[in-house]
Coordinates of C-alpha atoms in Angstrom, one line a residue:
X257 CA 32.7 109.4 4.6
X258 CA 32.9 108.8 8.4
X259 CA 29.3 108.3 8.3
X260 CA 29.6 105.5 5.8
X261 CA 32.5 104.0 7.7
X262 CA 30.7 104.2 10.9
X263 CA 27.6 102.5 9.3
X264 CA 29.7 99.6 8.1
X265 CA 31.5 99.1 11.6
X266 CA 28.0 99.0 13.1
X267 CA 26.7 96.4 10.5
X268 CA 30.0 94.3 11.4
X269 CA 29.5 94.5 15.2
X270 CA 25.8 93.4 14.7
X271 CA 26.6 90.5 12.2
X272 CA 29.1 89.1 14.8
X273 CA 26.7 89.5 17.5
X274 CA 23.9 87.3 15.6
X275 CA 26.6 84.7 14.6
X276 CA 27.5 84.5 18.3
X277 CA 24.1 84.0 19.3
X278 CA 23.5 81.4 16.3
X279 CA 26.6 79.4 17.7
X280 CA 25.4 79.4 21.4
X281 CA 21.9 78.0 20.5
X282 CA 23.6 75.0 18.7
X283 CA 24.8 73.7 21.9
X284 CA 22.0 71.6 23.5
X285 CA 20.8 72.4 27.2
X286 CA 22.0 69.6 29.8
X287 CA 19.2 67.1 30.3
X288 CA 18.3 65.8 33.6
X289 CA 18.4 61.9 33.9
X290 CA 14.9 60.6 33.7
X291 CA 15.7 57.7 36.2
X292 CA 16.6 60.0 39.1
X293 CA 12.8 60.2 40.5
X294 CA 12.7 56.6 41.2
X295 CA 9.0 57.2 42.4
X296 CA 8.2 57.1 38.7
X297 CA 10.5 54.5 37.5
X298 CA 9.9 51.8 40.2
X299 CA 6.3 53.1 41.3
X300 CA 3.5 50.9 42.9
X301 CA 1.1 50.5 39.9
X302 CA -1.9 49.4 41.7
X303 CA -3.6 51.2 44.1
X304 CA -7.4 50.4 44.2
X305 CA -9.3 48.3 46.3
X306 CA -10.0 45.7 43.6
X307 CA -8.0 44.4 40.3
X308 CA -9.0 42.8 37.3
X309 CA -6.5 40.0 36.1
X310 CA -4.9 40.4 32.9
X311 CA -3.4 37.9 30.6
X312 CA 0.2 37.0 32.0
X313 CA -0.6 38.1 35.6
X314 CA 0.5 36.1 38.5
X315 CA -0.4 36.5 42.2
X316 CA 3.1 37.4 42.8
X317 CA 3.2 40.2 40.0
X318 CA -0.1 41.6 41.6
X319 CA 1.2 41.4 44.9
X320 CA 4.4 43.0 43.9
X321 CA 2.6 46.0 42.1
X322 CA 0.5 46.7 44.9
X323 CA 3.0 46.7 47.6
X324 CA 1.6 43.7 49.7
X325 CA 2.3 40.2 50.5
X326 CA 0.9 37.4 48.3
X327 CA -0.3 35.5 51.3
X328 CA -2.6 38.4 51.9
X329 CA -4.2 38.1 48.3
X330 CA -4.4 34.5 48.9
X331 CA -6.5 35.0 52.2
X332 CA -8.9 37.9 51.2
X333 CA -10.0 36.1 48.0
X334 CA -10.0 32.7 49.4
X335 CA -8.1 31.4 46.7
X336 CA -7.6 27.5 46.9
X337 CA -4.6 25.4 45.8
X338 CA -3.4 25.3 43.1
X339 CA -3.8 28.8 43.2
X340 CA -4.9 29.4 39.6
X341 CA -6.1 32.9 38.5
X342 CA -7.7 33.8 35.3
X343 CA -7.9 36.7 33.1
X344 CA -11.1 38.7 33.6
X345 CA -11.3 37.8 37.4
X346 CA -11.7 40.4 39.8
X347 CA -9.4 40.2 43.2
X348 CA -9.8 42.2 46.1
X349 CA -6.7 44.2 47.2
X350 CA -8.1 45.3 50.6
X351 CA -10.4 43.8 53.2
X352 CA -11.4 40.7 55.3
X353 CA -11.0 37.3 54.3
X354 CA -13.9 36.2 52.1
X355 CA -15.0 34.6 48.7
X356 CA -13.1 36.0 45.7
X357 CA -15.1 38.4 43.6
X358 CA -15.2 37.0 40.0
X359 CA -17.0 38.0 37.1
X360 CA -20.2 36.5 35.7
X361 CA -18.3 35.3 32.7
X362 CA -15.8 33.5 34.5
X363 CA -18.3 32.1 37.1
X364 CA -20.1 30.3 34.4
X365 CA -16.8 29.3 33.0
X366 CA -16.1 27.6 36.0
X367 CA -19.1 26.2 36.6
X368 CA -19.5 24.5 33.1
X369 CA -15.8 23.2 33.4
X370 CA -16.1 21.9 36.9
X371 CA -15.4 18.2 35.7
X372 CA -12.2 19.4 33.8
X373 CA -10.8 21.4 36.6
X374 CA -11.1 18.6 39.0
X375 CA -9.1 16.5 36.6
X376 CA -6.3 19.6 36.6
X377 CA -6.2 19.8 40.0
X378 CA -5.9 16.0 40.4
X379 CA -3.1 16.0 37.9
X380 CA -1.2 18.7 40.0
X381 CA -1.9 17.4 43.5
X382 CA 1.7 16.1 43.6
X383 CA 3.2 19.3 42.5
X384 CA 1.8 21.4 45.2
X385 CA 3.0 21.6 48.8
X386 CA -0.1 22.9 50.6
X387 CA 2.1 23.8 53.7
X388 CA 4.2 26.1 51.7
X389 CA 1.9 27.2 48.9
X390 CA 4.3 26.9 45.9
X391 CA 1.6 26.1 43.2
X392 CA 1.1 29.7 41.9
X393 CA 0.2 30.0 38.5
X394 CA 0.1 32.5 35.4
X395 CA -2.7 32.4 33.3
X396 CA -2.8 33.5 29.5
X397 CA -6.1 34.2 27.9
X398 CA -8.0 31.0 27.0
X399 CA -5.1 28.9 28.3
X400 CA -4.2 27.6 31.7
X401 CA -0.1 27.2 32.1
X402 CA 1.2 25.4 35.2
X403 CA 4.2 26.9 36.7
X404 CA 5.2 24.0 38.8
X405 CA 5.5 21.4 36.0
X406 CA 9.2 22.1 35.5
X407 CA 10.3 21.6 39.1
X408 CA 10.0 19.2 42.2
X409 CA 8.3 20.8 45.1
X410 CA 10.6 21.6 48.1
X411 CA 9.8 23.0 51.5
X412 CA 10.8 26.7 51.8
X413 CA 13.0 27.3 54.7
X414 CA 15.0 30.1 56.1
X415 CA 17.3 32.3 53.9
X416 CA 20.7 31.2 55.5
X417 CA 22.8 33.6 53.3
X418 CA 22.5 36.3 50.5
X419 CA 24.9 36.4 47.8
X420 CA 25.8 39.4 45.7
X421 CA 23.8 39.0 42.4
X422 CA 26.3 40.4 40.2
X423 CA 29.7 42.3 40.1
X424 CA 30.0 46.0 39.2
X425 CA 29.7 49.2 40.6
X426 CA 27.2 50.2 43.2
X427 CA 25.4 53.2 41.6
X428 CA 22.0 53.5 43.4
X429 CA 21.2 52.9 47.2
X430 CA 17.9 52.0 48.9
X431 CA 15.6 54.9 50.3
X432 CA 12.6 54.4 52.4
X433 CA 11.4 57.8 51.1
X434 CA 8.5 57.6 48.6
X435 CA 10.5 59.3 46.1
X436 CA 13.5 57.0 46.7
X437 CA 14.6 53.6 45.2
X438 CA 13.1 50.4 46.5
X439 CA 16.5 48.6 46.0
X440 CA 20.0 49.0 44.7
X441 CA 21.5 49.7 41.2
X442 CA 24.7 47.8 40.2
X443 CA 26.3 48.9 37.0
X444 CA 28.0 46.5 35.0
X445 CA 28.8 45.4 31.5
X446 CA 26.2 44.5 28.9
X447 CA 25.5 40.8 29.1
X448 CA 27.5 39.8 32.0
X449 CA 26.2 37.3 34.4
X450 CA 23.3 37.8 36.6
X451 CA 22.8 35.1 39.5
X452 CA 20.3 34.1 42.2
X453 CA 21.0 35.9 45.5
X454 CA 19.8 32.9 47.4
X455 CA 18.0 29.5 46.5
X456 CA 14.4 29.5 45.7
X457 CA 11.7 29.3 43.2
X458 CA 11.0 31.7 40.0
X459 CA 7.8 33.1 40.6
X460 CA 7.8 35.8 37.8
X461 CA 9.7 36.2 34.6
X462 CA 8.9 38.6 32.0
X463 CA 8.1 42.4 31.5
X464 CA 4.7 43.1 32.6
X465 CA 5.7 45.4 35.3
X466 CA 6.5 49.0 33.7
X467 CA 9.8 50.4 34.7
X468 CA 11.6 47.1 35.5
X469 CA 12.1 46.0 32.0
X470 CA 12.8 42.3 31.7
X471 CA 12.2 41.4 35.4
X472 CA 12.7 38.0 37.5
X473 CA 11.1 37.6 40.8
X474 CA 12.2 34.8 43.2
X475 CA 10.4 33.6 46.2
X476 CA 13.0 32.3 48.9
X477 CA 10.8 31.8 51.9
X478 CA 7.3 32.7 52.9
X479 CA 8.6 35.9 54.0
X480 CA 11.3 36.9 51.5
X481 CA 11.4 37.8 47.8
X482 CA 14.0 38.9 45.3
X483 CA 13.7 40.9 42.3
X484 CA 16.3 41.5 39.4
X485 CA 15.5 44.0 36.8
X486 CA 16.4 45.4 33.3
X487 CA 17.9 42.0 32.3
X488 CA 18.8 41.6 28.4
X489 CA 18.0 38.0 28.5
X490 CA 16.0 35.9 30.8
X491 CA 17.8 32.4 31.4
X492 CA 15.2 30.7 33.9
X493 CA 11.4 30.1 33.5
X494 CA 8.4 30.4 36.0
X495 CA 8.2 27.4 38.3
X496 CA 11.8 26.5 38.1
X497 CA 13.7 26.0 41.2
X498 CA 17.2 27.8 41.3
X499 CA 20.3 27.3 43.6
X500 CA 22.2 30.3 45.2
X501 CA 24.7 31.5 42.7
X502 CA 22.7 30.0 39.7
X503 CA 22.8 31.9 36.5
X504 CA 19.4 33.5 36.1
X505 CA 19.9 36.4 33.5
X506 CA 22.3 38.6 31.8
X507 CA 22.6 42.3 32.7
X508 CA 20.8 44.8 30.2
X509 CA 19.1 48.0 30.1
X510 CA 15.5 46.9 29.3
X511 CA 13.2 49.7 30.7
X512 CA 16.0 52.2 31.8
X513 CA 18.6 54.3 30.3
X514 CA 21.7 52.6 31.2
X515 CA 23.3 48.9 31.6
X516 CA 22.6 48.2 35.2
X517 CA 21.0 45.6 37.6
X518 CA 18.2 47.0 39.7
X519 CA 17.9 44.6 42.7
X520 CA 15.4 44.6 45.4
X521 CA 14.6 42.2 48.4
X522 CA 11.0 42.6 49.7
X523 CA 10.0 41.2 53.1
X524 CA 6.2 40.1 53.8
X525 CA 5.8 42.2 50.6
X526 CA 7.5 45.4 51.6
X527 CA 10.8 46.7 50.3
X528 CA 13.8 46.4 52.8
X529 CA 17.3 47.6 52.4
X530 CA 19.3 44.8 50.3
X531 CA 22.6 46.1 52.0
X532 CA 21.5 45.2 55.4
X533 CA 21.4 41.4 53.9
X534 CA 24.1 41.1 51.4
X535 CA 27.7 40.4 52.4
X536 CA 30.1 43.3 53.5

């Protein structure tokens, strides 16, 4: 009897132990945020010496992804106004100024359409300010689209004042570290207004840069650009001139795991701390 009773007690203890293990296994382990390592989310995408242009690229998006000034791309590839690039064209990212390296297919196409291109250049002559290089264009496969058709050319001046692009809680700060954020993060409500931090021209609007979601890049001067990432809706188009404080997008979570604005300022192609420019 005592032996049988002991066996029952042992069996009961083992059952409780297994149940305890099972209940513990149902609780998932904590998961680290996938966006803490900013080197993975906002990493520079282009690192080689050359780059083959894809549909939807602009000189600004290529310069942004390769971490350099767009004017450097223009110079080393000897790109003339109105600064048109084509899918399949090969651009140099490093080196001294020289003629652009273009694929044979694009060279043949350029030679066969010289007369047509002259007409295009003539039609856009008044849209381009040669002293400020405003006429950058994005190109889709088999189609040329002017980014200057919607706005009157204006001379770029100095950025007199920067404005906060939205309201909310500062949730991420700039870091010069290779693993750090290249801008600041502002948490807010889905759909709230995102406004231009300073007057300028929209030179990129789209989702072609992985990690930024729906992204807007604005050129404010020959030295300064600003970027607005993770938007839910983009309210402007490439080539459009915007005023400081003008609505350009609505806050969202595209390309990330929470509702926020990721805001960057770049000086001569290099990321700088936005907090040094925004009002205190």
